[in-house]
PDB file of C-alpha atoms in Angstrom:
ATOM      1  CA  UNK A   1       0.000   0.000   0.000  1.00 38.00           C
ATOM      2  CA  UNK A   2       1.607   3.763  -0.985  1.00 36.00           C
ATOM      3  CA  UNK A   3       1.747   5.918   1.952  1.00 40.00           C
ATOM      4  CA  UNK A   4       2.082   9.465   1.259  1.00 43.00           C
ATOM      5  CA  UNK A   5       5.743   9.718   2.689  1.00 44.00           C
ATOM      6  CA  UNK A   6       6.853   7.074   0.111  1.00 43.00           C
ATOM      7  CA  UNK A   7       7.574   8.107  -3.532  1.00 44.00           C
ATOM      8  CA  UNK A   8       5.053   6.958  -5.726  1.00 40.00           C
ATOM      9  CA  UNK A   9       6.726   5.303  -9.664  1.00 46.00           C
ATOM     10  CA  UNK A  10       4.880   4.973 -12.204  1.00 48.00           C
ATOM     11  CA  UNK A  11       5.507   2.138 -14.733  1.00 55.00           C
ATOM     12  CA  UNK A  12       5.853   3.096 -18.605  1.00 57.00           C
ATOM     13  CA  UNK A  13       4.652   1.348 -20.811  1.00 74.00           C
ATOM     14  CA  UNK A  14       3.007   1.209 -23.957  1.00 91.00           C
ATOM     15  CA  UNK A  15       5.393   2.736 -27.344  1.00 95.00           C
ATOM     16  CA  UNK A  16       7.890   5.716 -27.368  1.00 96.00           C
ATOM     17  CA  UNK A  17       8.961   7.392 -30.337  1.00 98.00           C
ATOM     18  CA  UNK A  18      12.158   8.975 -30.579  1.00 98.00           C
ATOM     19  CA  UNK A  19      12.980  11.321 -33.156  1.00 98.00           C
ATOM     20  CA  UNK A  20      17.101  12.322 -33.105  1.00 97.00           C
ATOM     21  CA  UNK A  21      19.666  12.726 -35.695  1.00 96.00           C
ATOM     22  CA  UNK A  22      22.580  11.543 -33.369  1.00 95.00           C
ATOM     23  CA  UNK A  23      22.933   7.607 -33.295  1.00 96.00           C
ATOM     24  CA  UNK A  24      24.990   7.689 -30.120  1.00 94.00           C
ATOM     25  CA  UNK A  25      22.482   9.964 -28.150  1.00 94.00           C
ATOM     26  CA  UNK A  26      19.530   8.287 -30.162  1.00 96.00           C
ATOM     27  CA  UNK A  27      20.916   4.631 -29.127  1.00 96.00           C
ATOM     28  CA  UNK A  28      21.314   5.448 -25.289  1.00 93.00           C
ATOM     29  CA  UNK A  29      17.710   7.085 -25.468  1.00 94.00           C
ATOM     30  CA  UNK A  30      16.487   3.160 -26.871  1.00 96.00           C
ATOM     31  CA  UNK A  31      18.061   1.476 -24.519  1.00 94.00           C
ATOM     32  CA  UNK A  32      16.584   3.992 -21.750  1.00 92.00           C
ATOM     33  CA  UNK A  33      12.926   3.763 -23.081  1.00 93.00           C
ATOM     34  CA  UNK A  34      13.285  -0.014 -23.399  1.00 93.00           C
ATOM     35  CA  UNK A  35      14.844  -0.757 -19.977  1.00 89.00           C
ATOM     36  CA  UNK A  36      12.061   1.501 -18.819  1.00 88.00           C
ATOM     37  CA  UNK A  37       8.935  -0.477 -20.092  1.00 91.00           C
ATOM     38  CA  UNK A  38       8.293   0.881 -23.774  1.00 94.00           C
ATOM     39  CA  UNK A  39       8.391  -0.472 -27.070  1.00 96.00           C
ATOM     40  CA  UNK A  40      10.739   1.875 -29.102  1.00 97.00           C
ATOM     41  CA  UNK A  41      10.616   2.964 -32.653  1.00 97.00           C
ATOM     42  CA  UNK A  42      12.945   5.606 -33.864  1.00 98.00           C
ATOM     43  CA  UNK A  43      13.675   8.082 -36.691  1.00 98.00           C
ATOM     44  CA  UNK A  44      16.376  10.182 -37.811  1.00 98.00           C
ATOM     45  CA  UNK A  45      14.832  13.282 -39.619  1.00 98.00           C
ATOM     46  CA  UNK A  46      11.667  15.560 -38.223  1.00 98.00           C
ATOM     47  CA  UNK A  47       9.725  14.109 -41.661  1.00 98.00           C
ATOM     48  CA  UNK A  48      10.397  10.666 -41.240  1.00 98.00           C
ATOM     49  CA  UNK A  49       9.338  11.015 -37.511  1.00 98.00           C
ATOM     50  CA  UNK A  50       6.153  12.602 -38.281  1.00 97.00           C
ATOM     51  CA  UNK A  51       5.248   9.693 -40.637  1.00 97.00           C
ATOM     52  CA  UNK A  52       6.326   7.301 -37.732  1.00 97.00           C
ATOM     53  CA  UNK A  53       4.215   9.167 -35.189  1.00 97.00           C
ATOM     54  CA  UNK A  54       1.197   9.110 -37.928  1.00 95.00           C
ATOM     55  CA  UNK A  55       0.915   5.308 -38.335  1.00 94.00           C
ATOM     56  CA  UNK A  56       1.905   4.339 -34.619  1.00 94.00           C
ATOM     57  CA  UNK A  57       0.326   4.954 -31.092  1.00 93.00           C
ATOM     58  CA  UNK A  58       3.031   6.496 -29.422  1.00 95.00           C
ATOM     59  CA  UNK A  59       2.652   7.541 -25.258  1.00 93.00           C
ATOM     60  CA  UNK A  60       5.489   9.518 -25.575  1.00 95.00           C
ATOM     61  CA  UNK A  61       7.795  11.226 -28.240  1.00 97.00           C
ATOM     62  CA  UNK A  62      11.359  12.440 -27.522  1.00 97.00           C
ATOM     63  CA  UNK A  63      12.182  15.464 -30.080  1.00 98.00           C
ATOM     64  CA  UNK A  64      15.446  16.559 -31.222  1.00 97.00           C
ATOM     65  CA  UNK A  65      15.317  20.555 -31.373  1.00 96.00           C
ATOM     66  CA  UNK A  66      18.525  20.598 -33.754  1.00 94.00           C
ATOM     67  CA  UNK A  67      17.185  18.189 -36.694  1.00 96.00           C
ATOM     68  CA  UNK A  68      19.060  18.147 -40.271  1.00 96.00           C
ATOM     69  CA  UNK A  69      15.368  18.694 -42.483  1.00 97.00           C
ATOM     70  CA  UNK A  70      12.638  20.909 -40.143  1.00 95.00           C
ATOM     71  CA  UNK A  71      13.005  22.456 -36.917  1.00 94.00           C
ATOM     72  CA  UNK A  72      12.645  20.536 -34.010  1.00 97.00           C
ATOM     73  CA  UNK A  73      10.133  22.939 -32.716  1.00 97.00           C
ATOM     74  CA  UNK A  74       8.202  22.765 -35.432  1.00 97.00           C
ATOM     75  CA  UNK A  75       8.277  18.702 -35.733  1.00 98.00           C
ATOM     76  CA  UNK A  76       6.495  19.121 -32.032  1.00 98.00           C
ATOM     77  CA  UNK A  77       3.452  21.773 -33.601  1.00 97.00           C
ATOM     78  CA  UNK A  78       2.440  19.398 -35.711  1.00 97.00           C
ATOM     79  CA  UNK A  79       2.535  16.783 -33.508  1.00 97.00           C
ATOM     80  CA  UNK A  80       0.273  18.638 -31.411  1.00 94.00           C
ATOM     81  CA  UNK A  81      -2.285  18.867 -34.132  1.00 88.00           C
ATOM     82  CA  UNK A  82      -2.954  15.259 -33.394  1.00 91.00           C
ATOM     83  CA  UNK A  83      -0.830  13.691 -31.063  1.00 93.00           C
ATOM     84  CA  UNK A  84      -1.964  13.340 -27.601  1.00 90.00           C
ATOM     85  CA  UNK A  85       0.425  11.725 -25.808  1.00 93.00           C
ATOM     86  CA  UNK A  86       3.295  13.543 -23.808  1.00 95.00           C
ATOM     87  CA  UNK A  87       6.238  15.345 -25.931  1.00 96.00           C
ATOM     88  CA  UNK A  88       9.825  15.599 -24.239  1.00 95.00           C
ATOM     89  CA  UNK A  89      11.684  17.763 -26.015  1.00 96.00           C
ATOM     90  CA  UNK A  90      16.087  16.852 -25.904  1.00 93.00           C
ATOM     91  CA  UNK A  91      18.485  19.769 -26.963  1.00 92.00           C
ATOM     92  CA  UNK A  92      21.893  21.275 -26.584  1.00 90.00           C
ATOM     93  CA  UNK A  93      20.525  24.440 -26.513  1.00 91.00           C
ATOM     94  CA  UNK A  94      19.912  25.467 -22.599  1.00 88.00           C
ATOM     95  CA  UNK A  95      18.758  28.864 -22.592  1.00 92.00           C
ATOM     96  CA  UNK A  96      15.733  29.488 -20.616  1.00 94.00           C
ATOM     97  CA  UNK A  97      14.382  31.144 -24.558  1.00 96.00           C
ATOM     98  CA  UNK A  98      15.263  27.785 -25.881  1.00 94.00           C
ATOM     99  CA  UNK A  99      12.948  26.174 -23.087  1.00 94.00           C
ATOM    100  CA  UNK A 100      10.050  28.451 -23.256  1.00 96.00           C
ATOM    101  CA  UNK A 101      10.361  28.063 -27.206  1.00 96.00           C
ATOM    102  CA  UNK A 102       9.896  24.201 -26.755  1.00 96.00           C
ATOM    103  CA  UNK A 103       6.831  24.632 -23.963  1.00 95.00           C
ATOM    104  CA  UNK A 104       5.015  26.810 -26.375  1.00 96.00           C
ATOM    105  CA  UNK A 105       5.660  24.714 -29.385  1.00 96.00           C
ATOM    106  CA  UNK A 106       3.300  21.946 -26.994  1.00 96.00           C
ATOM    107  CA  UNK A 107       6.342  19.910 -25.316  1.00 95.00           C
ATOM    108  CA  UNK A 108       5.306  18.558 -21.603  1.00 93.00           C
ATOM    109  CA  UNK A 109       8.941  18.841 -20.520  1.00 92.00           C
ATOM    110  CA  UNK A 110      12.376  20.399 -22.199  1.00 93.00           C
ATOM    111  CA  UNK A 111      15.823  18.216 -21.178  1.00 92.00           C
ATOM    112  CA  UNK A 112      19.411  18.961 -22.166  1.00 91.00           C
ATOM    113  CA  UNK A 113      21.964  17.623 -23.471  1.00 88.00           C
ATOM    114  CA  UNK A 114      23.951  15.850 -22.118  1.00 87.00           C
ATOM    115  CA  UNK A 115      21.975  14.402 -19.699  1.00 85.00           C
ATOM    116  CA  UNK A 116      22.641  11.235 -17.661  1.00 87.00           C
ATOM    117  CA  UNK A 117      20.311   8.318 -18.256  1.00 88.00           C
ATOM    118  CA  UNK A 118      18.899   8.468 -14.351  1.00 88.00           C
ATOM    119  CA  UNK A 119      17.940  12.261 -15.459  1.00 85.00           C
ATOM    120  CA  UNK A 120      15.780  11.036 -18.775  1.00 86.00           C
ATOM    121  CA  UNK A 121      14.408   8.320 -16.514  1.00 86.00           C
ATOM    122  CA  UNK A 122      13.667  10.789 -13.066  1.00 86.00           C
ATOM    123  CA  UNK A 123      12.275  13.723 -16.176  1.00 84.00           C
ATOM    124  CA  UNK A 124       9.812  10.862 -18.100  1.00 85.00           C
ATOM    125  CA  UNK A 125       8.452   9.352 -14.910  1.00 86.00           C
ATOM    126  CA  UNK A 126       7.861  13.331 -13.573  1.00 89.00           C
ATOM    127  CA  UNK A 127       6.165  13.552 -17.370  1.00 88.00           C
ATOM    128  CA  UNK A 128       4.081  10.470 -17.293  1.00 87.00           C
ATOM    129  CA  UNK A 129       2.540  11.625 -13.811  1.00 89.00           C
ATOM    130  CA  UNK A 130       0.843  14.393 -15.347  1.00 87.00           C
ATOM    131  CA  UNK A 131      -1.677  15.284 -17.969  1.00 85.00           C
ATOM    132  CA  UNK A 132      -0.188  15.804 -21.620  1.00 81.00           C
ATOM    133  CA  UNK A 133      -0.389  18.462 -24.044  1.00 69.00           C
ATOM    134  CA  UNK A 134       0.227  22.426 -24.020  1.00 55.00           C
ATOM    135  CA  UNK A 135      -2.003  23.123 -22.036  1.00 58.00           C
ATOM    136  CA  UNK A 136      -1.509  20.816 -19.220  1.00 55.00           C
ATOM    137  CA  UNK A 137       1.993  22.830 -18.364  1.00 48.00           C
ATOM    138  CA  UNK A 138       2.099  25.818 -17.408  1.00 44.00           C
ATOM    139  CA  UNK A 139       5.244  27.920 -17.561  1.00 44.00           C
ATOM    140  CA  UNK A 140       7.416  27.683 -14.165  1.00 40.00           C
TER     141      UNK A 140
END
């Protein structure tokens, strides 16, 4: 039984999409998703990952803001047009503009590179807790 001093997990599961250009950084997210419960698919341009996210049923979506064909920010607007499920947005770009950019755009959360895999795991289980979608997060 929880009790309300203990830390509560919730269990992924379901699919992940993750859209990243970088096979090292796109590798230790699939092995991070995986380990945590989700079946992963994965594409290397912001086209080919819309197409993936249009014939899958994704829970969650990691997005690349510096993508080699269309804006990372603007991979996650359409997304929002009909995806549901929660948006994580993974950058080098740190600037609290850079966040606010990816918030607006409809991402549920905004990590940085690099990031340690306890910090993806700690930011999707903080994600998962809560409603998805733009306007279930509102700016800190």
């Amino acid at each position: 039984m929880w009790s309300q001093g203990e830390a509560l997990v919730v269990k992924p599961s379901g699919s992940a999409l993750i859209i990243e250009d970088d096979d090292d950084i796109r590798r230790l997210l699939e092995v991070v998703l995986q380990q945590s419960g989700f079946t992963v698919e994965s594409a290397t341009t912001g086209a080919e990952g819309l197409e993936r996210a249009d014939t899958m049923t994704a829970r969650v979506i990691t997005v690349d803001v510096g993508l080699p064909d269309v804006d990372g920010y603007e991979v996650v607007r359409r997304l929002r047009g009909s995806f549901d499920g929660h948006i994580v947005m993974i950058s080098a770009r740190s600037t609290d503009a850079d966040r606010a950019a990816g918030l607006t755009a409809g991402a549920d959360a905004y990590l940085t590179k690099p990031f340690r895999p306890r910090a993806l795991r700690a930011a999707l289980q903080e994600v998962l807790a809560s409603p998805a979608g733009p306007d279930a997060n509102p700016e800190d």
